[in-house]
Coordinates of N, CA and C in Angstrom, one line a residue:
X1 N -36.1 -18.1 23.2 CA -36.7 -16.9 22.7 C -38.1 -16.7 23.5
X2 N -39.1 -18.0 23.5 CA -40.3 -17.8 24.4 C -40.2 -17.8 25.5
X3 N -39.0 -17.9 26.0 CA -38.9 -18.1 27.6 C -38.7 -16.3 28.1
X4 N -37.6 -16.2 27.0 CA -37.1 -14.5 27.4 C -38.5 -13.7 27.0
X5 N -39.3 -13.7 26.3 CA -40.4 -12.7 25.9 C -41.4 -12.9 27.2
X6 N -41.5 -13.9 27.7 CA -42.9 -14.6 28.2 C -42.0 -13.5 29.8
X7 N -40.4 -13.4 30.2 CA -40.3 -13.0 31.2 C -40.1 -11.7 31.4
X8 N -39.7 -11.0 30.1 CA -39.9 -9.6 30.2 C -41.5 -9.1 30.0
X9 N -42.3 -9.7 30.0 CA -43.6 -9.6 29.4 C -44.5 -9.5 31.7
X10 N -43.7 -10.4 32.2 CA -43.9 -10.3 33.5 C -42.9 -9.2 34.5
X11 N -42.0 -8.9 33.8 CA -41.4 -7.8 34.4 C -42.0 -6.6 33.9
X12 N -42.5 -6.4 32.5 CA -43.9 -5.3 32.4 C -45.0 -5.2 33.2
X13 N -45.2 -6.2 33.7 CA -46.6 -6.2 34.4 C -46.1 -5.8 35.6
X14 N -45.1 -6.2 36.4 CA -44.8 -5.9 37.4 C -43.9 -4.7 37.9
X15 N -44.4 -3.7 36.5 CA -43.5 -2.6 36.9 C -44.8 -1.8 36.8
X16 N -46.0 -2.0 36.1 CA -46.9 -1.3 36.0 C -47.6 -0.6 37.4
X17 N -48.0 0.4 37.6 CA -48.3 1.2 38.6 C -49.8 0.5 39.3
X18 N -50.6 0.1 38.4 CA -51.7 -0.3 38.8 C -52.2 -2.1 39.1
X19 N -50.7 -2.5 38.9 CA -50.8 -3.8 39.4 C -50.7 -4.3 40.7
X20 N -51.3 -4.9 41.2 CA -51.2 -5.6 42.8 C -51.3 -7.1 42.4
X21 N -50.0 -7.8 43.0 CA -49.8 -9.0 43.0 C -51.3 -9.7 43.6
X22 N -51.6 -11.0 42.5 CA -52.3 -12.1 42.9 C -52.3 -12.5 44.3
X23 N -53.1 -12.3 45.1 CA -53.1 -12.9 47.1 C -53.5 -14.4 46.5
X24 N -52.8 -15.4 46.1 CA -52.8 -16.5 46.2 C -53.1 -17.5 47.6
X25 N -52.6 -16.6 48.6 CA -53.0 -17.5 49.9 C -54.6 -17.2 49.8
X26 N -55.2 -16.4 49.9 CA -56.8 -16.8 49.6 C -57.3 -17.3 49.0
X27 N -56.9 -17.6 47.8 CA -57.2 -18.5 47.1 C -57.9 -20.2 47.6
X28 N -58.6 -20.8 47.2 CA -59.0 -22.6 47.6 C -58.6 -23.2 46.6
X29 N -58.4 -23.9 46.9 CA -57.7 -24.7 45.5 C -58.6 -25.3 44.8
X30 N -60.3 -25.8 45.6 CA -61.0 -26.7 44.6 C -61.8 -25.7 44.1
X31 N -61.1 -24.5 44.1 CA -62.3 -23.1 43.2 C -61.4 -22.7 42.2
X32 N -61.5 -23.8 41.0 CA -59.9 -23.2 40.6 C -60.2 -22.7 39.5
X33 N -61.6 -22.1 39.3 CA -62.3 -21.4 38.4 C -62.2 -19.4 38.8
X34 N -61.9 -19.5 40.4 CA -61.1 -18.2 40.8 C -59.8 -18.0 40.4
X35 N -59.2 -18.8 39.9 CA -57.6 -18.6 40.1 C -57.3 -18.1 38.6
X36 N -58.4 -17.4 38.1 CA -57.5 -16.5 36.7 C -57.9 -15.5 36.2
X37 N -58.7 -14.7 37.7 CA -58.9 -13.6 38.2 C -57.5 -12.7 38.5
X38 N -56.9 -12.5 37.5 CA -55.6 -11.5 38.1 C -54.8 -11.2 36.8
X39 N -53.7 -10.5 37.0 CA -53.3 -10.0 35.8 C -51.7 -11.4 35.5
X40 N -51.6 -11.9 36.4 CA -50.2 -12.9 36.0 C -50.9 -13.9 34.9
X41 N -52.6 -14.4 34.8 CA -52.5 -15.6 34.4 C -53.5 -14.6 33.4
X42 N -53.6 -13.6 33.4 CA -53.7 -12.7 31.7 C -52.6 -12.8 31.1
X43 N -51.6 -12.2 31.4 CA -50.2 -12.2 30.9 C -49.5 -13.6 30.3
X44 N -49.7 -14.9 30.8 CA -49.1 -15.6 31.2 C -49.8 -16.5 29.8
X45 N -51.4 -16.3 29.8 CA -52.2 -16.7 28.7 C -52.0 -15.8 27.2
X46 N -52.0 -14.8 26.9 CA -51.8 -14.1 25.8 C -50.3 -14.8 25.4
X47 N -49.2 -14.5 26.5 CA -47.9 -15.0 25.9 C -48.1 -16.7 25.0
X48 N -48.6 -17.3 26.3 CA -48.5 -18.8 25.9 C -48.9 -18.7 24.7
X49 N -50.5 -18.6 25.0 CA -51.5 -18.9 23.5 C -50.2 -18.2 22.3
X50 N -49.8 -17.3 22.3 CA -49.7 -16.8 20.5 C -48.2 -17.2 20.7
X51 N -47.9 -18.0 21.5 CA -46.3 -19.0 21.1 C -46.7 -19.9 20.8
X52 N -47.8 -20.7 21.5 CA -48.3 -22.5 20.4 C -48.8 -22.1 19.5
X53 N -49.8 -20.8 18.9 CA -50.0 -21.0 17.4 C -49.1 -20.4 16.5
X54 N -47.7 -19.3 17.0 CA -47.0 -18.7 16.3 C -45.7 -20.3 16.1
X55 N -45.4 -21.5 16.9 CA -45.1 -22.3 16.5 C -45.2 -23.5 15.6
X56 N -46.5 -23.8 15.6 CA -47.3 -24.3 14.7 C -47.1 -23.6 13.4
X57 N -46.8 -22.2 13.2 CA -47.0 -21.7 11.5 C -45.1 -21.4 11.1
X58 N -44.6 -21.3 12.5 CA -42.8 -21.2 11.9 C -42.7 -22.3 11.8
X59 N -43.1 -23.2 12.3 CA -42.4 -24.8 11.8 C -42.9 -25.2 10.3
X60 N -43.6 -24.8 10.0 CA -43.9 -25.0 8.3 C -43.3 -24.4 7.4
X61 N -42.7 -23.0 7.9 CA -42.0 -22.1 6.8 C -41.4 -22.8 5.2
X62 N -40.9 -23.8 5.3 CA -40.6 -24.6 4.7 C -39.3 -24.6 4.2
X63 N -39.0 -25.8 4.0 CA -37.2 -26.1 3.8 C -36.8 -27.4 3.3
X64 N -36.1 -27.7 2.4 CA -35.8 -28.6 1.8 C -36.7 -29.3 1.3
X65 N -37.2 -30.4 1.6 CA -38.5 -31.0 1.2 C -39.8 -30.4 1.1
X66 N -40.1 -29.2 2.0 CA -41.5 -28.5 2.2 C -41.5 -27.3 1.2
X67 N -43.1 -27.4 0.9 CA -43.4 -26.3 0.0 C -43.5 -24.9 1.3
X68 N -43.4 -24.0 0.5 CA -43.4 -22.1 1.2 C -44.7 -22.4 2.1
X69 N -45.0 -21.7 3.1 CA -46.0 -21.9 3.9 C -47.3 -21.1 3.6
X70 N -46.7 -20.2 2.4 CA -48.0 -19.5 1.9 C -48.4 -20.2 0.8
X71 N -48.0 -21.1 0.8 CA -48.9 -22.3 -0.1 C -50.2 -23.3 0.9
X72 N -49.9 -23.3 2.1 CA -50.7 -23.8 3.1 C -51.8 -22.6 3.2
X73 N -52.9 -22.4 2.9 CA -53.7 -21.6 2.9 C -54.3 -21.8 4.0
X74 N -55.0 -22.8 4.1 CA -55.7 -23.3 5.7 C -55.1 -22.9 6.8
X75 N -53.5 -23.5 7.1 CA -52.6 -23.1 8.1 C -52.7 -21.5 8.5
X76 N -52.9 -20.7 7.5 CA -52.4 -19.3 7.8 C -53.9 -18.8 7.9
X77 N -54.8 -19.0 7.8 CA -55.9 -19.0 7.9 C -56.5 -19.2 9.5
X78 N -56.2 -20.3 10.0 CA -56.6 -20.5 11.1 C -55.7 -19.6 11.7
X79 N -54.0 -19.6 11.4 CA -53.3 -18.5 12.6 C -54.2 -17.3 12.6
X80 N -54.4 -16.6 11.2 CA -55.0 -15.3 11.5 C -55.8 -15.2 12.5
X81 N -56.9 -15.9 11.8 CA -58.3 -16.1 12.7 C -57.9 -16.0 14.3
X82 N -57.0 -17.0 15.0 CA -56.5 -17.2 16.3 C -55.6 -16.0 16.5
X83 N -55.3 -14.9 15.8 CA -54.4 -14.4 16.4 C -55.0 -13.0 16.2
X84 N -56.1 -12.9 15.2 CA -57.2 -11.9 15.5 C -57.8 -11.8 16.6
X85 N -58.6 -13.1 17.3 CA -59.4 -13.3 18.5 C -58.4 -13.2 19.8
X86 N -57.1 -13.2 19.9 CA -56.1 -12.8 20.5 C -56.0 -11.4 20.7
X87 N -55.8 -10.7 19.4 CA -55.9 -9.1 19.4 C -57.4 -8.4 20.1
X88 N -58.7 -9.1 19.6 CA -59.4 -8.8 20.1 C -59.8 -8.8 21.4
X89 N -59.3 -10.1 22.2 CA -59.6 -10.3 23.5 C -58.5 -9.0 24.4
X90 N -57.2 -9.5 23.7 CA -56.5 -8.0 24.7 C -56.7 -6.5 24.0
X91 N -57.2 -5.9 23.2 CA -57.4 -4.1 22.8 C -59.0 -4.1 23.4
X92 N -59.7 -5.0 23.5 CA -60.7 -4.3 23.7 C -61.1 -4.2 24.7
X93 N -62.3 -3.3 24.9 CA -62.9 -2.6 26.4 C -63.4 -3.8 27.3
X94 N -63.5 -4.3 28.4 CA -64.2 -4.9 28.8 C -65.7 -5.2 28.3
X95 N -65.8 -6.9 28.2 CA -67.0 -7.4 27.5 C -67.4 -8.5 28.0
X96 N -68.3 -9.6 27.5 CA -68.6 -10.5 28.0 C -67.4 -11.4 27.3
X97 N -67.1 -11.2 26.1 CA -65.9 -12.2 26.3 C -64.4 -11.9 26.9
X98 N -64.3 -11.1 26.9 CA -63.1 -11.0 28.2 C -63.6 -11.6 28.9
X99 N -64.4 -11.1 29.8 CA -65.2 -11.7 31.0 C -64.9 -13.6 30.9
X100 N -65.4 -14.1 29.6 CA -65.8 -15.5 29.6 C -64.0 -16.1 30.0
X101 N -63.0 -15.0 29.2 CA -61.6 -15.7 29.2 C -61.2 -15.3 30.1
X102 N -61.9 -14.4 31.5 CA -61.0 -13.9 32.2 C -60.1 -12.8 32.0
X103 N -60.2 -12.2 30.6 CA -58.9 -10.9 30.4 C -59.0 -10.1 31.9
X104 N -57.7 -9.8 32.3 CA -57.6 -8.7 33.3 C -57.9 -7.6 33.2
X105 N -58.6 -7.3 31.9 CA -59.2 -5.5 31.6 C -60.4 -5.3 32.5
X106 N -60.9 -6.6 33.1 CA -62.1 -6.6 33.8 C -61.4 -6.1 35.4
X107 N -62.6 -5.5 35.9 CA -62.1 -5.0 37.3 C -62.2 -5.8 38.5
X108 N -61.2 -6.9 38.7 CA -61.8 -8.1 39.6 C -61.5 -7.5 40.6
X109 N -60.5 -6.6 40.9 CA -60.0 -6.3 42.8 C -60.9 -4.9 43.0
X110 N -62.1 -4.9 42.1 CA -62.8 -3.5 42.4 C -63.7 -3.2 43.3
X111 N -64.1 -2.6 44.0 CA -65.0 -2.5 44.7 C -66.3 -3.1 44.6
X112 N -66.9 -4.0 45.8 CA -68.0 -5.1 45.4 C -67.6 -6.4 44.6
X113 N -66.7 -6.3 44.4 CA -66.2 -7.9 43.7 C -66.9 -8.5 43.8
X114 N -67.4 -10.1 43.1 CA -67.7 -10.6 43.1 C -66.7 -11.9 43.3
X115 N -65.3 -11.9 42.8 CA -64.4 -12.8 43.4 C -64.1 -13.4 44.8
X116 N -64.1 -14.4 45.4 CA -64.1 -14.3 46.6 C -62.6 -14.3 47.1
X117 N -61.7 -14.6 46.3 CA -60.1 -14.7 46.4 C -59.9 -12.9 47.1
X118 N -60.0 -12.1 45.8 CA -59.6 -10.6 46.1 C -60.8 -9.9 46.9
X119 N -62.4 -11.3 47.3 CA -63.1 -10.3 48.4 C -62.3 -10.4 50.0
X120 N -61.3 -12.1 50.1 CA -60.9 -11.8 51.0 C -59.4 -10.9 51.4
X121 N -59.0 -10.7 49.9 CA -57.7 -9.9 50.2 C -58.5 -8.5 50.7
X122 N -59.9 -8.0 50.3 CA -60.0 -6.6 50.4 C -60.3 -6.5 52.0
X123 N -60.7 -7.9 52.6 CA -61.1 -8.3 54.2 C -60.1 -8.1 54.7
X124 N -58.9 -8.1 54.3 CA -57.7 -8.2 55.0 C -57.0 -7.4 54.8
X125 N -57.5 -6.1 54.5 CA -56.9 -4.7 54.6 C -56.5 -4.2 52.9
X126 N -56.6 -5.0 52.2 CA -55.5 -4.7 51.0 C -57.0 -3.9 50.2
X127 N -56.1 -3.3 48.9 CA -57.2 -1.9 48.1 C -57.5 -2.6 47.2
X128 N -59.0 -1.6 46.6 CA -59.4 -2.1 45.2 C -58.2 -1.4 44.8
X129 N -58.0 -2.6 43.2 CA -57.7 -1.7 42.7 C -57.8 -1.7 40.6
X130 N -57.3 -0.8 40.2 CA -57.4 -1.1 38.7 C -57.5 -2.6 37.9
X131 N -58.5 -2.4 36.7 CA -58.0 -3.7 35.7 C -56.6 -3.1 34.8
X132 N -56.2 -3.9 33.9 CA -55.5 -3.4 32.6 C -56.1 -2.3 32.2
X133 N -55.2 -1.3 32.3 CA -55.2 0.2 31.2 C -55.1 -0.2 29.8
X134 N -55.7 0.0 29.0 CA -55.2 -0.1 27.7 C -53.8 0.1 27.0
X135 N -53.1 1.1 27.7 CA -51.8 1.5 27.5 C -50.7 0.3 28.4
X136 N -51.6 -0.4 28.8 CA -50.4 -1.6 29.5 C -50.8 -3.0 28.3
X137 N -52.0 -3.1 27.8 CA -52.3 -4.2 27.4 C -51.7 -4.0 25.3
X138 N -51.3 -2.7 25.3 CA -50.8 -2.3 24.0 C -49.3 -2.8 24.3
X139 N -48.7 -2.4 25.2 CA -47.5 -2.6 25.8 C -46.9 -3.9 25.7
X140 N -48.4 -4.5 26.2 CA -48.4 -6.5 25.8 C -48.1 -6.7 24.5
X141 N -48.7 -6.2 23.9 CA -48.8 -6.7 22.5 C -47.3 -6.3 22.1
X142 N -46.7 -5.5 22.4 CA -45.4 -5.1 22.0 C -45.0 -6.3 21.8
X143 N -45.0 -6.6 23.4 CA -44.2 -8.1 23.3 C -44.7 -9.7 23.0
X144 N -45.6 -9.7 22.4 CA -46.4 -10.8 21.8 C -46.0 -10.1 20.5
X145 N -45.8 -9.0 19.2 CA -45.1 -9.0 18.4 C -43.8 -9.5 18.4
X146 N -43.2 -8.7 19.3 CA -41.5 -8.5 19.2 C -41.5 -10.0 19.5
X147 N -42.2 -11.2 19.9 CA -42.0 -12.4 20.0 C -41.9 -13.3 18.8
X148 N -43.0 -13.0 18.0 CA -43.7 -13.4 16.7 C -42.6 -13.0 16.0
X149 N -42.3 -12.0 15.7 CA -41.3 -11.8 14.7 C -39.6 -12.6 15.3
X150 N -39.0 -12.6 16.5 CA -37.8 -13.0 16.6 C -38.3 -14.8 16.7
X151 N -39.6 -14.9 16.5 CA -39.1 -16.3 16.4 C -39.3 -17.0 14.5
X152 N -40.1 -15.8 14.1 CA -40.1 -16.3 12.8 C -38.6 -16.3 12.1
X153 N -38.1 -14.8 12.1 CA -36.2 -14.5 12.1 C -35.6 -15.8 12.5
X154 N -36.0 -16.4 13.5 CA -34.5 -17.4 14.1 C -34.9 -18.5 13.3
X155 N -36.0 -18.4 13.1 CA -36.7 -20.0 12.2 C -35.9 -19.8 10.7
X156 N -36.6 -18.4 10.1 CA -36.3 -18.4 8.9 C -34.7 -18.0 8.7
X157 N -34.1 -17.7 9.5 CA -32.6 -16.6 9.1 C -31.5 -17.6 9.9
X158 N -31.9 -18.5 10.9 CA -30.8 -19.2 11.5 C -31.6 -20.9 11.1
X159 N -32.2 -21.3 11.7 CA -32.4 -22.6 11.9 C -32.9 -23.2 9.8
X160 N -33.1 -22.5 9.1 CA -33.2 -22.8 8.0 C -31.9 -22.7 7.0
X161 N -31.2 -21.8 7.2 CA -30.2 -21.8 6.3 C -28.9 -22.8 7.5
X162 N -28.7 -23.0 8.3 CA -28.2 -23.5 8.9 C -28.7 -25.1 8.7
X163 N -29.7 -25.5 8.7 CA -30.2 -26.9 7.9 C -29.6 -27.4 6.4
X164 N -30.1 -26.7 6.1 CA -29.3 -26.7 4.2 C -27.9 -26.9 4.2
X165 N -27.2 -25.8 5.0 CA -25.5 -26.0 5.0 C -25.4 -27.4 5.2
X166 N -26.0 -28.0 7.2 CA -25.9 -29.6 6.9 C -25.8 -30.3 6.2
X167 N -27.1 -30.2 5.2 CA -27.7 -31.2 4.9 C -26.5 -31.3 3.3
X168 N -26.2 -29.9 2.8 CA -25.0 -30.2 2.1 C -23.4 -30.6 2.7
X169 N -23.4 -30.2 3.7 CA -21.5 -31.0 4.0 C -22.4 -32.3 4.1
X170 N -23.7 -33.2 4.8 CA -23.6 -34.4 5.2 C -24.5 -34.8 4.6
X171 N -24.9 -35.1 3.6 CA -25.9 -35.6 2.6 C -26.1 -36.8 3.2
X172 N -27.5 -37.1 3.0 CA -28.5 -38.2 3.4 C -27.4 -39.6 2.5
X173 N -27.9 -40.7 3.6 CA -27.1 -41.8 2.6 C -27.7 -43.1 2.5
X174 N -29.5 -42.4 2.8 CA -30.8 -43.4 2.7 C -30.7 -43.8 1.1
X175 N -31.2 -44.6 0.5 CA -31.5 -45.1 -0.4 C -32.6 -44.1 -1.2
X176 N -32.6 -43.8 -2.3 CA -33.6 -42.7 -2.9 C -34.6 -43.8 -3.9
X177 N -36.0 -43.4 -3.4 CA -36.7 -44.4 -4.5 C -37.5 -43.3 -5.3
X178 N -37.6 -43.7 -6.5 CA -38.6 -43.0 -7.6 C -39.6 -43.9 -7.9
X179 N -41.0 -43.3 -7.4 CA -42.0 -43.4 -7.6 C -42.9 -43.4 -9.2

């Protein structure tokens, strides 16, 4: 499911009008503090990040032995929090924290760059050009939802009632201690 979201999520990007592929050959490799100046390792970060914390809160849902995961108050706590400062970092206007995470809303292939990656792609003929439009980075979120929810569904609607059935045709044949 993360693999398909994370690739349609780059086939968005790469249909968008105002993207220009990463010039990776200009790139240095010991500047590897340039290399997340572009819109693949925006994309690539929003997907990741909200699959390890939307994994961390579907693995608790709970089942058999586990209590409901809205009994975990902390857990869902911290997801929000993380998946607030996720929402924040991609809807909003360029800022210093974009800036600090690198969001691509920032104008790195823009004229005057400061990047030296996209100053030498602009040496070598290629255009400034746009950051993220807001109407591409909503688009993201589409699929950072439509992710969130098909993996909670498969958690909660296949891999949980599908456990239970096991666990009744093949019941445990550990010894039971009472405490």
């Amino acid at each position: 499911i993360n693999i398909a979201f994370t690739v349609g999520a780059l086939f968005h990007m790469a249909a968008s009008p105002d993207y220009v592929r990463w010039p990776a050959k200009n790139a240095v490799g010991a500047a590897w503090w340039t290399m997340g100046d572009n819109w693949e390792s925006t994309v690539l970060f929003f997907m990741t990040f909200t699959q390890f914390i939307t994994s961390g809160l579907v693995f608790s849902f709970g089942a058999g032995f586990n209590r409901t995961i809205f009994r975990n108050w902390l857990l869902c706590l911290v997801w929000g929090g993380l998946f607030a400062l996720t929402l924040f970092l991609l809807l909003s206007a360029p800022n210093a924290a974009t800036f600090v995470f690198h969001v691509a809303s920032q104008r790195y292939n823009g004229p005057q760059t400061d990047s030296p990656v996209w100053m030498a792609y602009q040496k070598a003929g290629g255009s400034p050009s746009n950051g993220m439009s807001l109407s591409f980075r909503v688009g993201l979120l589409g699929f950072i939802l439509g992710n969130v929810a098909a993996v909670a569904i498969y958690q909660a609607g296949i891999v949980g009632p599908l456990g239970n059935a096991a666990r009744r045709l093949r019941p445990s044949k550990r010894p039971r201690f009472r405490l």
